[in-house]
CSV table of C-alpha atoms and ligand atoms in Angstrom, one decimal:
chain,number,residue,atom,x,y,z
A,1,MET,CA,-37.6,-13.2,38.8
A,2,MET,CA,-37.8,-10.6,35.9
A,3,LYS,CA,-34.5,-9.8,34.1
A,4,GLN,CA,-33.8,-6.0,33.8
A,5,LEU,CA,-32.1,-5.0,30.5
A,6,LEU,CA,-29.8,-1.9,30.7
A,7,THR,CA,-29.9,0.6,27.8
A,8,PRO,CA,-26.6,1.7,26.4
A,9,VAL,CA,-26.9,5.1,28.1
A,10,ALA,CA,-27.5,3.3,31.4
A,11,LEU,CA,-24.6,0.9,30.7
A,12,ALA,CA,-22.2,3.9,30.0
A,13,ALA,CA,-23.3,5.6,33.2
A,14,LEU,CA,-22.6,2.4,35.1
A,15,PHE,CA,-19.1,2.1,33.5
A,16,ALA,CA,-18.5,5.7,34.4
A,17,ALA,CA,-19.6,5.3,38.0
A,18,SER,CA,-17.6,2.2,38.5
A,19,GLY,CA,-14.4,3.7,37.0
A,20,VAL,CA,-14.4,1.1,34.3
A,21,GLN,CA,-14.1,2.4,30.8
A,22,ALA,CA,-15.9,1.2,27.7
A,23,GLN,CA,-13.6,-0.2,25.1
A,24,THR,CA,-13.9,0.1,21.3
A,25,VAL,CA,-12.2,-2.5,19.2
A,26,LEU,CA,-11.3,-1.4,15.7
A,27,LYS,CA,-10.9,-3.8,12.8
A,28,ILE,CA,-7.8,-3.1,10.7
A,29,GLY,CA,-7.0,-5.0,7.6
A,30,TYR,CA,-4.0,-5.3,5.2
A,31,ALA,CA,-2.7,-7.6,2.5
A,32,THR,CA,0.4,-9.2,3.8
A,33,ALA,CA,1.6,-11.0,6.9
A,34,VAL,CA,1.7,-9.5,10.4
A,35,THR,CA,5.5,-9.7,10.3
A,36,SER,CA,5.6,-7.8,7.0
A,37,HIS,CA,6.0,-4.0,6.5
A,38,TYR,CA,2.2,-3.5,6.6
A,39,GLY,CA,2.0,-5.6,9.8
A,40,VAL,CA,4.9,-3.7,11.5
A,41,GLY,CA,3.2,-0.3,10.7
A,42,SER,CA,-0.3,-1.6,11.7
A,43,THR,CA,0.9,-3.0,15.0
A,44,THR,CA,2.7,0.2,15.8
A,45,PHE,CA,-0.5,2.2,15.2
A,46,CYS,CA,-2.6,-0.2,17.3
A,47,ASP,CA,-0.1,-0.1,20.2
A,48,GLU,CA,0.1,3.7,20.1
A,49,ILE,CA,-3.7,4.3,20.1
A,50,GLU,CA,-4.2,1.8,22.9
A,51,LYS,CA,-1.5,3.5,25.0
A,52,GLY,CA,-2.6,7.0,24.1
A,53,THR,CA,-6.3,6.4,24.9
A,54,GLN,CA,-5.6,4.5,28.1
A,55,GLY,CA,-7.1,1.4,26.5
A,56,ARG,CA,-10.4,3.0,25.3
A,57,TYR,CA,-9.4,2.1,21.7
A,58,LYS,CA,-7.6,-1.1,20.6
A,59,CYS,CA,-7.4,-3.0,17.4
A,60,GLN,CA,-8.2,-6.5,16.1
A,61,GLN,CA,-5.8,-7.1,13.1
A,62,PHE,CA,-6.8,-8.9,10.0
A,63,PRO,CA,-3.6,-9.6,8.0
A,64,ASN,CA,-3.1,-11.7,4.9
A,65,SER,CA,-6.1,-10.2,3.0
A,66,ALA,CA,-8.5,-11.8,5.6
A,67,LEU,CA,-11.0,-9.0,4.9
A,68,GLY,CA,-10.6,-9.2,1.1
A,69,GLY,CA,-8.5,-7.4,-1.6
A,70,GLU,CA,-7.4,-3.9,-1.1
A,71,ARG,CA,-10.2,-2.5,-3.4
A,72,GLU,CA,-12.8,-4.3,-1.3
A,73,GLN,CA,-11.3,-3.1,2.0
A,74,ILE,CA,-11.2,0.5,0.8
A,75,GLU,CA,-14.8,0.3,-0.1
A,76,ALA,CA,-15.7,-1.3,3.3
A,77,VAL,CA,-13.9,1.6,5.1
A,78,GLN,CA,-15.8,4.2,3.1
A,79,LEU,CA,-19.0,2.5,3.9
A,80,GLY,CA,-18.0,2.2,7.6
A,81,THR,CA,-18.3,-1.7,7.8
A,82,GLN,CA,-14.5,-1.9,8.4
A,83,ASP,CA,-12.7,0.7,10.6
A,84,LEU,CA,-9.2,0.8,9.1
A,85,VAL,CA,-7.1,-0.4,6.1
A,86,ASN,CA,-3.4,-0.1,5.5
A,87,THR,CA,-3.3,-0.2,1.7
A,88,SER,CA,-1.3,0.6,-1.3
A,89,THR,CA,-2.5,3.4,-3.5
A,90,GLY,CA,-2.9,0.9,-6.3
A,91,PRO,CA,-6.7,0.7,-6.1
A,92,LEU,CA,-7.2,4.0,-4.3
A,93,GLY,CA,-7.4,6.0,-7.6
A,94,ASN,CA,-10.6,4.2,-8.4
A,95,PHE,CA,-12.2,6.0,-5.4
A,96,VAL,CA,-10.1,9.3,-5.5
A,97,PRO,CA,-8.9,9.9,-9.1
A,98,GLU,CA,-6.4,12.7,-8.1
A,99,VAL,CA,-4.4,10.0,-6.2
A,100,LYS,CA,-3.6,8.1,-9.5
A,101,ILE,CA,-0.8,10.6,-10.3
A,102,VAL,CA,1.6,9.1,-7.6
A,103,ASP,CA,1.4,5.7,-9.3
A,104,ILE,CA,3.1,7.0,-12.6
A,105,PRO,CA,6.2,4.9,-13.4
A,106,PHE,CA,9.6,6.4,-12.8
A,107,LEU,CA,8.0,9.5,-11.3
A,108,PHE,CA,10.1,9.3,-8.0
A,109,ARG,CA,13.9,9.3,-8.1
A,110,ASP,CA,14.4,7.4,-4.8
A,111,TYR,CA,12.9,6.7,-1.3
A,112,ASP,CA,13.9,10.2,0.0
A,113,HIS,CA,12.2,11.9,-2.9
A,114,ALA,CA,9.0,9.8,-2.6
A,115,ARG,CA,8.7,10.3,1.2
A,116,LYS,CA,9.3,14.0,0.9
A,117,VAL,CA,6.5,14.4,-1.7
A,118,MET,CA,4.0,12.2,0.2
A,119,ASP,CA,4.7,14.0,3.6
A,120,GLY,CA,4.8,17.5,2.0
A,121,PRO,CA,2.1,19.8,0.6
A,122,ILE,CA,1.4,17.5,-2.4
A,123,GLY,CA,0.7,14.5,-0.2
A,124,GLN,CA,-1.4,16.7,2.2
A,125,ASP,CA,-3.5,17.9,-0.7
A,126,LEU,CA,-4.2,14.4,-1.8
A,127,SER,CA,-5.2,13.5,1.8
A,128,LYS,CA,-7.8,16.3,1.6
A,129,LYS,CA,-9.2,14.9,-1.7
A,130,MET,CA,-9.5,11.5,0.1
A,131,GLU,CA,-11.4,13.1,3.0
A,132,ALA,CA,-13.9,14.6,0.6
A,133,LYS,CA,-14.5,11.1,-0.7
A,134,GLY,CA,-15.2,9.7,2.8
A,135,LEU,CA,-11.7,8.3,3.5
A,136,VAL,CA,-9.6,9.7,6.4
A,137,ASN,CA,-5.9,9.3,5.6
A,138,LEU,CA,-4.1,9.2,9.0
A,139,ALA,CA,-0.7,8.9,7.3
A,140,TRP,CA,1.1,7.9,4.2
A,141,THR,CA,2.7,4.7,5.1
A,142,GLU,CA,4.6,2.7,2.3
A,143,ASN,CA,4.7,-0.3,0.1
A,144,GLY,CA,8.0,0.5,-1.7
A,145,PHE,CA,9.6,0.5,-5.0
A,146,ARG,CA,8.2,-2.4,-7.2
A,147,HIS,CA,10.4,-4.9,-9.0
A,148,MET,CA,9.6,-7.6,-11.5
A,149,THR,CA,9.6,-11.4,-11.0
A,150,ASN,CA,8.8,-14.0,-13.5
A,151,SER,CA,9.2,-17.8,-14.2
A,152,LYS,CA,10.5,-17.5,-17.7
A,153,ARG,CA,13.7,-15.4,-18.1
A,154,ALA,CA,16.1,-12.8,-16.6
A,155,ILE,CA,15.0,-9.2,-17.3
A,156,ASN,CA,18.1,-7.1,-18.0
A,157,GLN,CA,16.4,-4.4,-20.1
A,158,ALA,CA,12.9,-3.5,-21.3
A,159,SER,CA,12.9,-5.7,-24.3
A,160,ASP,CA,13.4,-8.8,-22.1
A,161,ALA,CA,10.0,-8.0,-20.4
A,162,SER,CA,8.3,-7.9,-23.7
A,163,GLY,CA,5.7,-10.6,-24.2
A,164,LEU,CA,5.5,-11.7,-20.6
A,165,LYS,CA,2.1,-12.1,-19.1
A,166,MET,CA,2.3,-10.2,-15.8
A,167,ARG,CA,-0.3,-9.8,-13.0
A,168,THR,CA,-0.7,-6.1,-12.3
A,169,MET,CA,-2.8,-4.2,-9.7
A,170,GLU,CA,-6.2,-3.0,-10.9
A,171,ASN,CA,-4.6,0.4,-11.8
A,172,LYS,CA,-4.8,1.9,-15.3
A,173,VAL,CA,-1.8,4.1,-14.8
A,174,HIS,CA,0.4,1.1,-14.1
A,175,MET,CA,-1.2,-0.9,-17.0
A,176,ASP,CA,-0.7,1.9,-19.5
A,177,GLY,CA,3.0,2.2,-18.5
A,178,TYR,CA,3.7,-1.5,-18.5
A,179,LYS,CA,2.2,-1.9,-22.0
A,180,THR,CA,5.0,0.3,-23.3
A,181,PHE,CA,7.5,-2.3,-22.0
A,182,GLY,CA,5.7,-4.9,-24.1
A,183,ILE,CA,4.3,-6.6,-21.1
A,184,LEU,CA,0.8,-8.1,-21.3
A,185,PRO,CA,-0.8,-6.7,-18.1
A,186,THR,CA,-3.3,-9.0,-16.4
A,187,PRO,CA,-5.1,-7.1,-13.5
A,188,MET,CA,-6.0,-9.4,-10.7
A,189,PRO,CA,-6.7,-8.9,-6.9
A,190,PHE,CA,-3.6,-9.8,-4.8
A,191,PRO,CA,-5.3,-12.6,-2.9
A,192,GLU,CA,-5.5,-14.6,-6.1
A,193,LEU,CA,-1.9,-14.0,-7.2
A,194,PHE,CA,0.1,-16.8,-5.5
A,195,THR,CA,-2.1,-19.5,-7.1
A,196,ALA,CA,-2.0,-17.8,-10.4
A,197,LEU,CA,1.8,-17.9,-10.3
A,198,GLN,CA,1.8,-21.4,-9.2
A,199,GLN,CA,-0.5,-22.6,-11.9
A,200,GLY,CA,1.2,-20.5,-14.5
A,201,THR,CA,-1.9,-18.5,-15.4
A,202,VAL,CA,0.5,-15.5,-15.5
A,203,ASP,CA,4.3,-15.6,-16.1
A,204,GLY,CA,5.1,-13.0,-13.5
A,205,GLN,CA,4.1,-10.1,-11.3
A,206,GLU,CA,5.7,-7.0,-9.8
A,207,ASN,CA,5.9,-5.9,-6.2
A,208,PRO,CA,8.3,-4.4,-3.7
A,209,ILE,CA,10.9,-6.6,-1.9
A,210,PRO,CA,8.9,-6.8,1.4
A,211,VAL,CA,6.0,-8.2,-0.5
A,212,ILE,CA,8.0,-10.6,-2.5
A,213,LEU,CA,9.6,-11.8,0.7
A,214,SER,CA,6.6,-12.0,2.9
A,215,SER,CA,4.4,-13.7,0.3
A,216,LYS,CA,7.1,-16.3,-0.4
A,217,PHE,CA,7.1,-15.7,-4.1
A,218,SER,CA,10.5,-17.4,-4.3
A,219,GLN,CA,8.6,-20.7,-4.1
A,220,VAL,CA,6.9,-20.0,-7.4
A,221,GLN,CA,9.2,-17.5,-9.4
A,222,LYS,CA,12.7,-18.1,-10.5
A,223,HIS,CA,13.7,-14.6,-11.7
A,224,LEU,CA,13.9,-11.3,-9.9
A,225,SER,CA,14.9,-8.0,-11.6
A,226,LEU,CA,15.5,-4.9,-9.6
A,227,THR,CA,13.6,-2.7,-12.0
A,228,GLY,CA,12.3,-0.4,-9.4
A,229,HIS,CA,10.0,0.9,-12.2
A,230,VAL,CA,7.4,2.4,-9.9
A,231,TYR,CA,7.0,3.6,-6.4
A,232,SER,CA,4.1,2.2,-4.5
A,233,PRO,CA,2.8,4.6,-1.8
A,234,ALA,CA,0.5,3.3,0.9
A,235,ALA,CA,-2.0,4.9,3.2
A,236,LEU,CA,-3.4,4.1,6.7
A,237,ILE,CA,-7.1,5.0,6.2
A,238,LEU,CA,-9.7,5.4,8.9
A,239,SER,CA,-13.5,5.4,8.3
A,240,PRO,CA,-15.1,8.7,8.9
A,241,ALA,CA,-17.7,6.8,11.0
A,242,VAL,CA,-15.0,6.3,13.7
A,243,TRP,CA,-13.2,9.6,13.0
A,244,ASN,CA,-16.3,11.7,13.5
A,245,LYS,CA,-17.0,10.2,16.9
A,246,LEU,CA,-13.5,10.8,18.3
A,247,SER,CA,-12.8,13.8,20.7
A,248,ALA,CA,-10.3,16.4,19.6
A,249,ALA,CA,-7.7,14.9,22.0
A,250,ASP,CA,-8.2,11.4,20.6
A,251,LYS,CA,-7.9,12.6,17.0
A,252,GLN,CA,-4.5,14.0,18.0
A,253,VAL,CA,-3.6,10.5,19.5
A,254,PHE,CA,-4.7,8.8,16.2
A,255,LEU,CA,-2.8,11.2,14.0
A,256,GLU,CA,0.4,10.9,16.2
A,257,ALA,CA,0.0,7.1,16.0
A,258,GLY,CA,-0.3,7.3,12.3
A,259,LYS,CA,3.0,9.2,12.1
A,260,LYS,CA,4.7,6.5,14.2
A,261,ALA,CA,3.2,3.7,12.1
A,262,ALA,CA,4.5,5.3,8.9
A,263,ALA,CA,8.0,5.6,10.4
A,264,ALA,CA,8.1,2.0,11.5
A,265,GLN,CA,6.6,0.7,8.2
A,266,ARG,CA,9.2,2.7,6.1
A,267,LYS,CA,12.0,1.4,8.4
A,268,LYS,CA,10.9,-2.2,7.7
A,269,VAL,CA,10.9,-1.4,4.0
A,270,ASN,CA,14.4,-0.1,4.3
A,271,ASP,CA,15.5,-3.3,6.3
A,272,ASP,CA,13.9,-5.6,3.8
A,273,GLU,CA,15.6,-3.7,0.9
A,274,ALA,CA,18.9,-4.0,2.7
A,275,ASN,CA,18.7,-7.7,3.7
A,276,GLY,CA,15.9,-9.3,1.7
A,277,ILE,CA,17.6,-9.6,-1.7
A,278,ALA,CA,20.3,-11.9,-0.2
A,279,GLN,CA,17.5,-14.0,1.4
A,280,LEU,CA,15.7,-14.3,-1.9
A,281,GLU,CA,19.0,-15.5,-3.5
A,282,LYS,CA,19.4,-18.0,-0.7
A,283,ASP,CA,15.8,-19.2,-1.4
A,284,GLY,CA,16.8,-19.9,-5.0
A,285,MET,CA,15.9,-16.7,-7.0
A,286,GLN,CA,18.2,-15.5,-9.7
A,287,VAL,CA,18.5,-11.8,-9.2
A,288,VAL,CA,19.4,-9.2,-11.9
A,289,LYS,CA,20.8,-6.3,-9.8
A,290,GLN,CA,22.1,-4.0,-12.5
A,291,VAL,CA,19.0,-3.5,-14.8
A,292,ASN,CA,19.2,-1.1,-17.8
A,293,GLY,CA,16.9,1.5,-16.3
A,294,GLU,CA,17.4,3.8,-19.3
A,295,SER,CA,15.7,1.2,-21.6
A,296,PHE,CA,12.7,1.3,-19.4
A,297,ARG,CA,12.5,5.0,-19.1
A,298,LYS,CA,12.8,5.4,-22.8
A,299,ALA,CA,10.1,2.9,-23.5
A,300,VAL,CA,7.6,4.6,-21.1
A,301,ALA,CA,8.1,8.1,-22.7
A,302,PRO,CA,5.0,7.8,-24.9
A,303,ALA,CA,2.8,7.0,-21.8
A,304,TYR,CA,4.0,10.2,-20.2
A,305,GLN,CA,2.1,12.1,-23.0
A,306,GLN,CA,-1.0,10.4,-21.9
A,307,TYR,CA,-0.3,11.1,-18.2
A,308,ALA,CA,0.3,14.8,-19.0
A,309,LYS,CA,-3.0,15.0,-20.6
A,310,GLU,CA,-4.8,13.2,-17.7
A,311,PHE,CA,-3.0,14.9,-14.7
A,312,GLY,CA,-1.4,18.0,-16.2
A,313,ALA,CA,2.3,18.3,-17.2
A,314,ASP,CA,2.6,21.0,-14.5
A,315,LYS,CA,1.5,18.7,-11.7
A,316,ILE,CA,3.9,15.9,-12.8
A,317,ALA,CA,6.7,18.5,-13.0
A,318,ALA,CA,5.8,19.8,-9.6
A,319,ILE,CA,6.4,16.3,-8.1
A,320,GLN,CA,9.6,15.8,-10.0
A,321,ALA,CA,10.8,19.2,-8.8
A,322,VAL,CA,10.7,18.4,-5.1
A,323,LYS,CA,14.2,18.1,-3.8
B,1,PAF,O1,0.4,-6.0,-5.6
B,1,PAF,C1,-0.4,-5.5,-4.8
B,1,PAF,O2,-1.7,-5.7,-5.0
B,1,PAF,C2,0.0,-4.7,-3.6
B,1,PAF,O3,1.3,-4.3,-3.9
B,1,PAF,C3,-0.1,-5.5,-2.3
B,1,PAF,C4,0.7,-6.7,-2.3
B,1,PAF,C5,-1.6,-5.8,-2.0
B,1,PAF,C6,0.3,-4.5,-1.1
B,1,PAF,O4,-0.2,-3.3,-1.1
């Protein structure tokens, strides 16, 4: 007997006639564990789109950098070979230069300030710049304020950080700032970091508490200093290849799901900030809680002249002025 193959159009018609709906599975990637802040935000997003589209869309999650480093994943989303990435802005400036401004050290006063800026007109404007580069920002999620860890000594002030070889993100704004602290910045994709710390290729690294916790850096780093030297925003980015196929109603579902994901991810950052430091102490880390922030701010002042030239003093001031 001859087998009859159905064309996709015939298949869709068959689904429609039978009342069974076609299902699209979207691949979402991020750097840390499914239980981490990125995992909590991504899971919320996935649950919401599945509910909101009555199961027509669902996700397959790829935590723990299973789809590569953040830079690779952003590129894949831009190309349409990956559907979604929940990523820090660290490598995003390499695709959308205007975004680099939000990675300036000591730009944001605290979480309230940072979230207000990212959710307000400045953040919306940056999302538009991303769209022009083939990246649909569904929401500003969050990585958190970054703190330093190392295997050599306690960092109480900027001069203590001087001479330490530290892994940084592939982000020139960070690197220029950290050089003013005397740090020797060593850019490296995150998936290589644990081994580099374990083998002593670098002395330290800097990341928010949720990353330090979920990546178990307490196993390979003795000292943690709550430097909070830079806020690390994150974005939930969808490929235009998917976005352009969505109906207007589904676009709304995705945007609402993005908002809920951002809220859940930020709440997890809050919870980890509140409870994670005690956990890291229990795990054996020595924590400096009262860091001399002024010594870091003073040190970074010359880099601000460079930032003003690159981004415009008025743009930096506009972010600082948000209340
Ligand atoms: O350090 C980094 O590269 C980022 O903070 C991380 C851990 C990938 C999360 O965005």
